[in-house]
Amino acid sequence: MKRYSYFVFEPEYQQFLHKLRDLGVVQVRQYTNPLKLEEFAQNISEQTDIKHLQQRLNTVRNGNKLEEGQSPTSIEHSELPESVLSDYELFTSTYAEVLNKIAQVESRLSDVYNQQKELEVWGDFDLSLLEKLKEADYYIHFWLVAPAQFKEEWEQKYDAQIIHSEGRYTYFVTVTRQATPPILEGAELQKLPSQSLNQLKNKEEMLMERKRLLLGSRNYLAYHPDILTKKMVELQNSFNMRNADYQGTRMYDDKLVVVEGWVPEELATKMEQDLMGSGVAFAELEIDKLEDVPVKLKNNRFTRVFEPLVELFSMPNYGELDPTPYIAPFFMVFFGICFGDSGYGLLVLIVATIFKKKAKPSAKKTIELAQWLGLAGLIIGFFSGSFFGVELVKVPFLASIRQYFISSENMMVIAPVLGFIQIIFAKYIGALKRTKQVGFTKALSSYAWPTLIIVLAVLVGLPMLKITLPEWLTYVLYGISGLCVLLVFFYNTPGKNIFANFGAGLWHTYNIVSGLLGDTLSYIRLFAIGLTGAVLGGVFNNLAMMATSGLHILLAIPVGAFILLLGHGINFGLTTIGALVHPIRLIYVEYFNNSDFEGGGITYDPLRKLEVDED
């Protein structure tokens, strides 16, 4: 990054800001947080309202799908004039009005449902018949009573007829010549709705049609979110421009404005050329190491997709080493080991590839990450010998490559070995970062520790494997280890006395020795997660075979498919969570939970005009 100071006459300042916005290369330096200023409160409040409205519209769109083959414009919109789609205020007020009408319809529907429930036990009959019976001096009353309290004498005395009996209640009617209902001990007189079951169902259909039209209006709004998006972009552009204007310092009776900004080094020349002859004076300033300098990560196509993992914890500070390229291959391998099944990996790869074609640019990085992780799961899962729980080592046509499959015993060794390699690698990356910050000589002890661990591993481990080193090489390794010990105990903090260095060396030794073994063994969990997923996949396969054995093929296919889909769906979800969470935790421990990786960098966000995404 390069830091610039710009000197602009006040009458030309707005024009200058618009030019910077069009260039899109400068991040204006923030002296005051605009979120705390009252003059920005209304803008922020409006943006918040739009976000809430967009969430509600998305809920409507996802929860109330239009009928198949029906386009939003095919619905009748008597209450939604076209002007709604071009006016933000009218749009939001119309949406609120539609919501209120839907609430009223749903309330009426609830009443209809309750009345239907009351009539269902009595059956569908014409209520006008009751009036005709009254004209003939026959009065029918509707009752419910506990089954044990129904008395047979009511049948003789009041012509009682049981209509329905279930659970705790018996429903019956009485036919008498008196309008006043008889007194029946334990029975409860029922008051029926004024409409028949058939009439209520017709009313329900009418209200459902009304609701469908209103939901159509809501969906119509949800399918036309351009007005919200445009309003949001308008507010954000206004916010950014007002903020940039506010960050300028007025001088000489407000005749001159001074503003500072950050420009990526590769874009600085272009910015200078564009401002030449514009009447704007600018000067490059030195960057103070204590300043919060914006950070713009630069990675290749492969490592770029892993940047969200770094941003998940913390952007590196300006001048720090970007850990993304070093995290990417380890995370991909660890995810593949945890996934442990080539079928699941293939599924992720295919789904991500399909979604990538229609994804918005903002989502493509995440989808590309899913593609790489799916590929890792496919390759490592294949050599681990599992495909949707099927043991590939037992598949006849793969017999020729059977020797290349990795057994569980070998994978249990490979996982901690890879973990050990990552731990040592992370310590070297920390040493490189320390070198960049304080210089090589002050970082010597940071290089000494991982080097000492490697040398000791060679001196102790190779003889255990019955590998004999040449005598001269053994002495060289002894010399390297001795030099590392001196650096660790007596040069870990250059400038301090020998006793302070020795004490710090003992403390570091305790921390590393106690943590190294535990950290290395924790990588066995990678193998355990992958093995668990593969075993559970096989269990569901066997369960499906056992459940369908002896069934007719027409019944066996749906039953087996249900068990496989349910079982593998659950297993896939749990395995995916484990394959993401555990490698992320390990990366945090080795790269970010470390004094050499402080992080806290600010993302580079240049002043530029936001446009509506037409996609």
XYZ file of C-alpha atoms in Angstrom:
615
model
C 0.000 0.000 0.000
C 0.956 3.620 -0.551
C -0.334 6.497 1.528
C -1.241 9.769 -0.174
C -2.347 13.198 0.925
C -4.555 15.198 -1.455
C -4.950 18.989 -1.462
C -8.128 20.253 -3.157
C -9.875 23.616 -3.361
C -13.250 23.455 -1.646
C -15.340 24.282 -4.782
C -13.670 21.386 -6.594
C -13.799 18.886 -3.727
C -17.054 17.162 -4.686
C -15.874 16.816 -8.274
C -12.594 15.368 -6.962
C -14.441 12.795 -4.828
C -16.507 11.728 -7.827
C -13.281 11.284 -9.793
C -11.796 9.138 -7.016
C -14.991 7.097 -6.959
C -14.816 6.512 -10.702
C -11.158 5.454 -10.411
C -12.055 3.059 -7.572
C -8.459 2.810 -6.342
C -8.400 4.969 -3.179
C -9.583 4.084 0.298
C -10.190 7.336 2.135
C -8.576 7.399 5.533
C -11.083 7.347 8.398
C -10.465 9.794 11.206
C -13.974 9.536 12.623
C -16.354 6.594 12.665
C -19.410 7.742 10.649
C -21.601 5.157 12.398
C -21.422 7.289 15.532
C -22.501 10.523 13.873
C -26.125 11.672 14.047
C -26.116 13.035 10.496
C -25.583 9.486 9.204
C -28.222 7.930 11.464
C -31.135 8.286 9.031
C -29.153 6.732 6.173
C -28.108 3.791 8.343
C -31.670 3.367 9.615
C -33.047 3.258 6.065
C -30.460 0.662 5.062
C -31.440 -1.456 8.065
C -35.135 -1.199 7.130
C -34.393 -2.337 3.575
C -32.373 -5.306 4.816
C -35.264 -6.370 7.057
C -37.734 -5.963 4.196
C -35.510 -8.003 1.866
C -35.362 -10.767 4.474
C -39.155 -10.786 4.775
C -39.555 -10.840 1.010
C -37.124 -13.742 0.722
C -39.123 -15.592 3.368
C -42.293 -14.982 1.373
C -40.670 -16.096 -1.855
C -39.255 -19.274 -0.303
C -42.311 -20.113 1.786
C -45.048 -19.364 -0.757
C -43.895 -20.684 -4.113
C -45.981 -19.890 -7.152
C -47.743 -22.757 -8.818
C -45.730 -24.639 -11.410
C -45.744 -22.889 -14.763
C -47.184 -19.700 -13.295
C -45.179 -16.522 -13.709
C -45.519 -13.597 -11.311
C -46.998 -11.421 -14.061
C -49.765 -13.986 -14.726
C -51.367 -13.267 -11.346
C -54.111 -10.698 -11.028
C -52.775 -7.594 -9.294
C -55.822 -5.428 -8.828
C -54.281 -4.033 -5.639
C -50.770 -3.585 -6.967
C -50.378 -0.837 -9.586
C -47.330 -0.819 -11.810
C -46.189 2.424 -10.211
C -45.311 0.387 -7.114
C -42.338 -1.078 -8.938
C -40.769 2.303 -9.622
C -41.374 4.099 -6.335
C -39.663 2.930 -3.132
C -42.049 4.607 -0.670
C -45.114 3.294 -2.509
C -43.499 -0.119 -2.689
C -42.950 -0.397 1.067
C -46.369 1.028 1.999
C -48.098 -1.352 -0.452
C -46.215 -4.276 1.021
C -47.384 -3.358 4.540
C -50.967 -2.980 3.297
C -50.865 -6.405 1.630
C -49.501 -7.956 4.818
C -52.378 -6.515 6.854
C -54.948 -7.869 4.385
C -53.330 -11.300 4.497
C -53.498 -11.243 8.305
C -57.243 -10.451 8.127
C -57.864 -13.299 5.664
C -55.879 -15.737 7.802
C -57.927 -14.729 10.858
C -61.183 -15.437 8.967
C -59.756 -18.729 7.732
C -58.962 -19.716 11.298
C -62.621 -19.107 12.274
C -63.802 -21.196 9.304
C -61.462 -24.059 10.268
C -62.774 -24.018 13.839
C -66.385 -24.113 12.633
C -65.573 -26.963 10.250
C -64.023 -28.888 13.092
C -67.196 -28.456 15.126
C -69.361 -29.767 12.272
C -67.165 -32.633 11.071
C -68.368 -34.990 13.805
C -72.018 -34.333 12.799
C -71.464 -34.817 9.079
C -72.508 -32.692 6.124
C -76.208 -31.775 6.157
C -78.373 -28.862 5.155
C -79.039 -26.645 8.180
C -82.242 -25.368 6.527
C -83.785 -28.787 7.235
C -83.673 -27.982 10.950
C -85.851 -24.937 10.310
C -88.383 -27.042 8.378
C -88.538 -29.536 11.261
C -89.208 -26.656 13.666
C -92.177 -25.629 11.545
C -93.545 -29.167 12.099
C -92.923 -28.837 15.882
C -89.873 -31.129 15.879
C -86.829 -29.729 17.617
C -83.374 -31.258 17.260
C -80.680 -30.519 19.838
C -77.021 -31.498 19.594
C -75.126 -32.901 22.565
C -71.814 -34.363 23.669
C -71.254 -36.533 26.695
C -68.686 -38.901 28.138
C -69.378 -42.421 26.764
C -69.879 -43.853 30.267
C -72.538 -41.209 31.072
C -74.740 -41.832 28.037
C -78.030 -43.358 29.221
C -80.134 -45.729 27.154
C -83.350 -44.254 28.607
C -82.632 -41.074 26.550
C -83.247 -43.112 23.411
C -86.764 -43.971 24.548
C -87.652 -40.676 26.210
C -86.033 -38.155 23.824
C -85.397 -40.236 20.680
C -81.669 -39.830 21.270
C -79.489 -40.999 18.349
C -75.720 -41.437 18.611
C -74.042 -39.718 15.651
C -70.384 -40.271 16.466
C -68.355 -41.713 19.318
C -64.611 -41.517 19.742
C -62.108 -41.010 22.537
C -63.525 -39.119 25.488
C -66.799 -38.001 23.867
C -69.996 -39.388 22.391
C -71.900 -37.050 20.056
C -75.690 -37.494 19.846
C -78.900 -35.649 19.003
C -82.321 -35.569 20.649
C -85.662 -35.075 18.872
C -88.433 -33.559 20.977
C -91.698 -31.625 20.575
C -90.537 -28.874 22.931
C -88.317 -25.989 21.831
C -86.656 -26.004 25.228
C -83.899 -28.613 25.306
C -84.355 -31.372 27.902
C -82.184 -31.562 30.991
C -79.657 -34.393 30.482
C -77.346 -35.014 33.414
C -73.693 -35.004 32.349
C -74.441 -34.008 28.754
C -73.375 -30.680 27.248
C -75.586 -28.857 24.769
C -73.811 -27.829 21.556
C -74.490 -24.707 19.528
C -73.796 -25.357 15.863
C -72.495 -22.784 13.351
C -75.047 -21.007 11.211
C -73.585 -22.538 8.025
C -73.370 -26.118 6.844
C -70.113 -27.998 6.341
C -70.478 -27.648 2.589
C -71.061 -23.898 2.872
C -68.017 -23.558 5.136
C -65.862 -25.431 2.646
C -67.020 -23.099 -0.107
C -66.180 -20.161 2.124
C -62.777 -21.703 2.810
C -62.093 -22.022 -0.917
C -63.115 -18.416 -1.432
C -60.789 -17.220 1.336
C -57.942 -19.420 0.069
C -58.370 -17.897 -3.384
C -58.280 -14.473 -1.781
C -55.139 -15.414 0.090
C -53.602 -16.839 -3.070
C -54.121 -13.537 -4.853
C -52.653 -11.622 -1.943
C -49.720 -14.011 -1.708
C -49.363 -13.553 -5.415
C -49.031 -9.853 -4.767
C -46.403 -10.538 -2.135
C -44.606 -12.902 -4.471
C -44.920 -10.315 -7.199
C -43.082 -7.947 -4.926
C -40.610 -10.651 -3.967
C -39.929 -11.447 -7.607
C -39.275 -7.787 -8.354
C -36.739 -6.736 -5.716
C -34.998 -4.270 -8.045
C -36.558 -1.273 -6.347
C -35.105 -2.364 -2.990
C -31.701 -3.166 -4.456
C -31.539 0.153 -6.280
C -32.575 2.025 -3.147
C -29.943 0.195 -1.089
C -27.213 0.985 -3.627
C -28.369 4.601 -3.707
C -28.150 4.836 0.086
C -24.737 3.152 0.202
C -23.338 5.439 -2.497
C -24.713 8.444 -0.648
C -23.247 7.171 2.628
C -19.812 6.562 1.102
C -19.677 9.975 -0.589
C -20.866 11.848 2.504
C -18.391 9.906 4.631
C -15.521 10.714 2.247
C -16.571 14.354 2.319
C -16.716 14.317 6.112
C -13.203 12.832 6.466
C -11.644 15.802 4.671
C -9.984 18.461 6.825
C -10.939 22.065 5.997
C -8.177 24.667 6.183
C -7.685 28.378 5.486
C -11.270 29.441 6.171
C -12.596 26.289 4.492
C -11.005 27.215 1.171
C -8.722 24.160 1.077
C -9.583 20.526 1.866
C -6.929 17.972 2.817
C -7.814 14.285 2.689
C -5.663 11.174 2.986
C -6.098 7.775 1.399
C -4.533 4.411 0.658
C -3.749 3.098 -2.816
C -2.363 -0.369 -3.739
C 1.188 -0.016 -4.991
C 0.407 -1.503 -8.410
C -2.391 1.040 -8.947
C -0.558 4.105 -7.639
C 0.992 5.023 -11.001
C -2.397 4.915 -12.734
C -3.929 7.084 -10.025
C -1.133 9.675 -10.339
C -1.489 9.814 -14.115
C -5.259 10.288 -13.913
C -4.914 13.159 -11.428
C -2.185 14.952 -13.357
C -3.474 18.233 -14.741
C -6.719 18.019 -12.728
C -5.750 20.855 -10.408
C -5.377 18.486 -7.448
C -2.084 18.473 -5.584
C -1.019 15.215 -3.947
C 2.000 13.869 -2.126
C 3.086 10.416 -1.060
C 3.544 10.027 2.696
C 5.553 7.592 4.756
C 3.668 4.750 6.413
C 3.950 4.544 10.163
C 4.296 0.941 11.344
C 1.789 1.640 14.103
C -0.896 2.775 11.668
C -3.891 0.669 10.734
C -3.021 0.172 7.084
C -5.658 -1.535 4.890
C -4.783 -5.021 3.695
C -5.481 -6.429 0.242
C -4.629 -10.111 -0.072
C -2.965 -11.249 -3.289
C -3.201 -14.956 -4.052
C -3.434 -17.219 -7.068
C -6.629 -18.843 -8.278
C -6.242 -21.874 -6.001
C -5.295 -20.163 -2.737
C -7.708 -17.229 -3.284
C -10.721 -19.408 -2.486
C -9.279 -20.134 0.974
C -9.160 -16.447 1.930
C -12.527 -16.678 3.772
C -10.827 -19.049 6.241
C -8.280 -16.352 7.073
C -10.976 -13.673 7.276
C -12.911 -15.998 9.585
C -10.214 -15.472 12.220
C -8.443 -12.221 11.376
C -6.909 -10.457 8.400
C -3.123 -10.176 8.744
C -1.844 -6.768 9.748
C -0.063 -4.709 7.145
C 3.526 -5.991 6.964
C 2.579 -9.418 8.286
C 2.850 -12.615 6.303
C -0.370 -13.726 4.607
C -0.944 -17.295 5.877
C -3.507 -18.149 3.159
C -1.105 -19.960 0.747
C 0.238 -22.047 3.640
C -3.154 -22.881 5.087
C -4.776 -23.882 1.767
C -3.081 -27.245 1.008
C -3.193 -28.451 4.620
C -6.861 -27.554 5.066
C -7.752 -29.274 1.797
C -5.918 -32.484 2.777
C -7.289 -32.495 6.325
C -10.826 -31.988 5.038
C -10.366 -34.930 2.659
C -9.154 -37.174 5.493
C -12.112 -36.169 7.685
C -14.601 -36.634 4.853
C -13.240 -40.134 4.297
C -15.699 -41.128 1.537
C -15.204 -40.597 -2.192
C -18.960 -40.751 -2.832
C -19.644 -37.800 -0.548
C -16.729 -35.914 -2.107
C -18.076 -36.579 -5.602
C -21.517 -35.373 -4.511
C -20.095 -32.082 -3.153
C -18.023 -31.590 -6.312
C -20.993 -32.134 -8.645
C -23.431 -29.966 -6.666
C -20.898 -27.134 -6.323
C -20.126 -27.266 -10.049
C -23.819 -27.052 -10.921
C -24.475 -24.128 -8.574
C -21.369 -22.272 -9.717
C -22.831 -21.755 -13.191
C -25.726 -19.659 -11.884
C -24.085 -18.200 -8.795
C -23.553 -14.489 -8.305
C -19.926 -13.265 -8.363
C -20.022 -12.665 -4.601
C -20.795 -16.354 -3.971
C -18.436 -17.929 -6.491
C -15.412 -17.910 -4.174
C -17.287 -19.992 -1.582
C -18.572 -22.378 -4.254
C -15.061 -22.787 -5.686
C -13.881 -23.629 -2.167
C -16.571 -26.321 -2.022
C -15.317 -27.661 -5.374
C -11.748 -28.007 -4.120
C -12.890 -29.596 -0.860
C -15.147 -31.994 -2.773
C -12.202 -32.936 -4.988
C -10.062 -33.586 -1.901
C -12.811 -35.755 -0.421
C -13.145 -37.648 -3.712
C -9.411 -38.405 -4.104
C -8.528 -39.148 -0.470
C -11.805 -40.991 0.085
C -11.102 -43.176 -2.952
C -7.660 -44.205 -1.726
C -9.125 -44.676 1.748
C -11.348 -47.278 0.068
C -14.878 -45.965 0.653
C -17.655 -44.953 -1.775
C -20.984 -44.212 -0.063
C -20.028 -46.734 2.595
C -19.032 -49.444 0.081
C -15.565 -50.913 0.768
C -13.753 -50.496 -2.550
C -11.098 -53.011 -1.575
C -13.799 -55.705 -1.871
C -14.992 -54.596 -5.326
C -13.828 -57.241 -7.860
C -13.035 -54.950 -10.821
C -10.750 -52.828 -8.586
C -8.646 -55.819 -7.601
C -5.750 -54.686 -9.841
C -5.241 -51.495 -7.793
C -6.069 -52.986 -4.410
C -2.497 -52.503 -3.187
C -2.852 -48.721 -3.549
C -5.696 -48.426 -1.055
C -4.703 -47.055 2.351
C -5.685 -49.264 5.266
C -7.136 -47.896 8.494
C -3.947 -48.759 10.361
C -1.834 -46.794 7.892
C -4.212 -43.825 7.901
C -4.024 -43.724 11.696
C -0.275 -43.172 11.307
C -0.497 -40.831 8.326
C -2.866 -38.395 10.085
C -0.562 -37.535 13.035
C 2.494 -37.515 10.741
C 0.777 -34.900 8.564
C -0.160 -33.059 11.745
C 3.469 -33.083 12.892
C 4.549 -31.737 9.500
C 1.971 -28.953 9.699
C 3.055 -28.001 13.232
C 6.702 -27.702 12.176
C 5.697 -25.899 8.988
C 3.580 -23.421 10.985
C 6.537 -22.685 13.256
C 8.715 -21.893 10.235
C 5.983 -19.626 8.859
C 5.901 -17.891 12.241
C 9.661 -17.458 12.056
C 9.394 -15.958 8.556
C 6.776 -13.540 9.784
C 8.940 -12.582 12.743
C 11.841 -11.995 10.356
C 9.688 -9.656 8.303
C 8.713 -7.720 11.405
C 11.901 -7.477 13.505
C 14.729 -8.761 11.300
C 16.530 -12.057 10.812
C 18.871 -11.894 13.820
C 16.051 -11.337 16.305
C 14.115 -14.239 14.760
C 16.935 -16.808 14.993
C 15.408 -18.557 18.013
C 12.111 -18.903 16.107
C 13.984 -20.855 13.406
C 15.947 -22.807 16.000
C 12.967 -24.537 17.616
C 11.474 -26.289 14.553
C 15.018 -27.065 13.296
C 15.924 -28.647 16.656
C 12.737 -30.740 16.609
C 13.484 -32.012 13.095
C 17.119 -32.847 13.927
C 16.115 -34.723 17.101
C 13.418 -36.592 15.185
C 16.046 -37.700 12.627
C 18.645 -38.658 15.246
C 16.149 -40.632 17.345
C 13.625 -41.814 14.789
C 15.852 -43.198 12.023
C 17.755 -45.637 14.282
C 14.388 -46.907 15.545
C 13.544 -47.665 11.907
C 16.917 -49.429 11.602
C 18.286 -46.763 9.261
C 21.947 -45.976 9.882
C 23.227 -42.499 9.146
C 26.807 -41.832 7.982
C 29.046 -40.907 10.877
C 29.914 -37.491 9.435
C 26.222 -36.654 8.980
C 25.516 -37.674 12.570
C 28.156 -35.233 13.845
C 26.786 -32.490 11.617
C 23.338 -33.043 13.082
C 24.785 -32.981 16.606
C 26.420 -29.673 15.802
C 23.194 -28.215 14.396
C 21.248 -29.359 17.445
C 23.855 -27.817 19.781
C 23.676 -24.504 17.908
C 19.886 -24.573 18.109
C 20.044 -25.188 21.882
C 22.312 -22.169 22.310
C 19.952 -19.987 20.288
C 16.889 -21.256 22.156
C 18.302 -20.736 25.645
C 20.660 -17.794 25.255
C 19.514 -15.773 22.233
C 15.713 -15.955 22.307
C 15.432 -12.251 23.246
C 18.417 -10.353 21.893
C 19.407 -7.414 24.092
C 18.441 -8.970 27.409
C 20.929 -10.478 29.861
C 21.904 -14.134 29.785
C 19.800 -15.108 32.796
C 16.607 -13.568 31.376
C 17.207 -15.384 28.094
C 17.848 -18.675 29.887
C 14.664 -18.340 31.955
C 12.608 -17.520 28.853
C 14.214 -20.497 27.084
C 13.175 -22.862 29.880
C 9.615 -21.545 29.749
C 9.417 -21.933 25.960
C 10.870 -25.434 26.255
C 8.175 -26.438 28.732
C 5.399 -25.036 26.533
C 6.655 -26.659 23.342
C 7.436 -30.070 24.840
C 4.101 -30.255 26.676
C 2.117 -29.023 23.695
C 3.894 -30.769 20.813
C 2.875 -34.315 21.730
C -0.720 -33.368 22.511
C -1.075 -31.266 19.356
C 0.351 -34.050 17.206
C -1.890 -36.732 18.709
C -4.938 -34.495 18.250
C -4.586 -35.022 14.491
C -5.662 -38.642 15.012
C -9.160 -37.164 15.238
C -8.945 -36.460 11.509
C -8.649 -40.178 10.878
C -11.323 -40.964 13.481
C -13.887 -38.635 11.901
C -13.250 -40.059 8.425
C -13.363 -43.643 9.677
C -16.603 -43.021 11.571
C -18.265 -41.591 8.470
C -17.178 -44.512 6.288
C -18.275 -47.092 8.876
C -21.678 -45.450 9.380
C -22.179 -45.368 5.617
C -21.569 -49.127 5.522
C -23.935 -49.656 8.443
C -26.780 -47.898 6.618
C -26.053 -49.954 3.483
C -26.307 -53.180 5.478
C -29.429 -51.944 7.250
C -31.099 -51.259 3.904
C -30.191 -54.746 2.649
C -31.478 -56.415 5.820
C -34.722 -54.421 5.829
C -35.514 -55.240 2.179
C -34.513 -58.880 2.132
C -37.594 -60.990 1.509
C -39.722 -58.042 0.368
C -41.282 -57.823 -3.071
C -39.156 -55.725 -5.409
C -41.901 -53.086 -5.755
C -41.805 -52.604 -1.981
C -38.078 -53.237 -1.507
C -37.012 -50.378 -3.810
C -38.842 -47.528 -1.989
C -38.026 -48.931 1.470
C -34.349 -49.374 0.617
C -34.162 -45.961 -1.037
C -35.744 -44.311 2.016
C -33.275 -45.943 4.424
C -30.277 -45.083 2.224
C -31.340 -41.484 1.649
C -32.151 -40.879 5.298
C -29.071 -42.660 6.631
C -26.569 -41.221 4.192
C -28.192 -37.784 4.501
C -27.666 -37.755 8.270
C -24.174 -39.225 7.927
C -23.249 -36.718 5.213
C -24.383 -33.779 7.369
C -22.512 -34.930 10.470
C -19.384 -35.801 8.481
C -19.399 -32.420 6.731
C -19.660 -30.567 10.041
C -16.770 -32.575 11.489
C -14.693 -32.181 8.314
C -15.073 -28.398 8.495
C -14.927 -27.726 12.217
C -11.920 -29.835 13.196
C -9.485 -28.660 10.475
C -10.556 -25.060 11.182
C -9.831 -25.598 14.872
C -6.407 -27.072 14.101
C -5.561 -24.176 11.789
C -6.593 -21.711 14.482
C -4.378 -23.425 17.063
C -1.308 -23.594 14.816
C -1.554 -20.319 12.893
C -3.692 -17.827 14.775
C -3.540 -18.797 18.463
C 0.082 -17.823 18.334
C 1.961 -14.653 19.287
C 3.596 -14.655 15.857
C 0.197 -14.278 14.196
C -1.556 -11.353 15.821
C -3.812 -10.363 12.928
C -6.293 -7.546 13.157
C -5.755 -6.078 9.713
C -8.309 -3.846 7.978
C -9.718 -4.974 4.644
C -8.929 -2.707 1.709
C -12.194 -1.111 0.614
C -11.688 1.647 -1.982
C -14.158 4.427 -2.667
C -16.096 3.321 -5.714
C -19.554 3.729 -7.136
C -21.776 0.754 -6.389
C -23.868 -0.590 -9.255
C -26.995 -2.746 -9.210
C -26.170 -6.367 -9.954
C -28.328 -7.144 -12.976
C -28.015 -10.877 -12.283
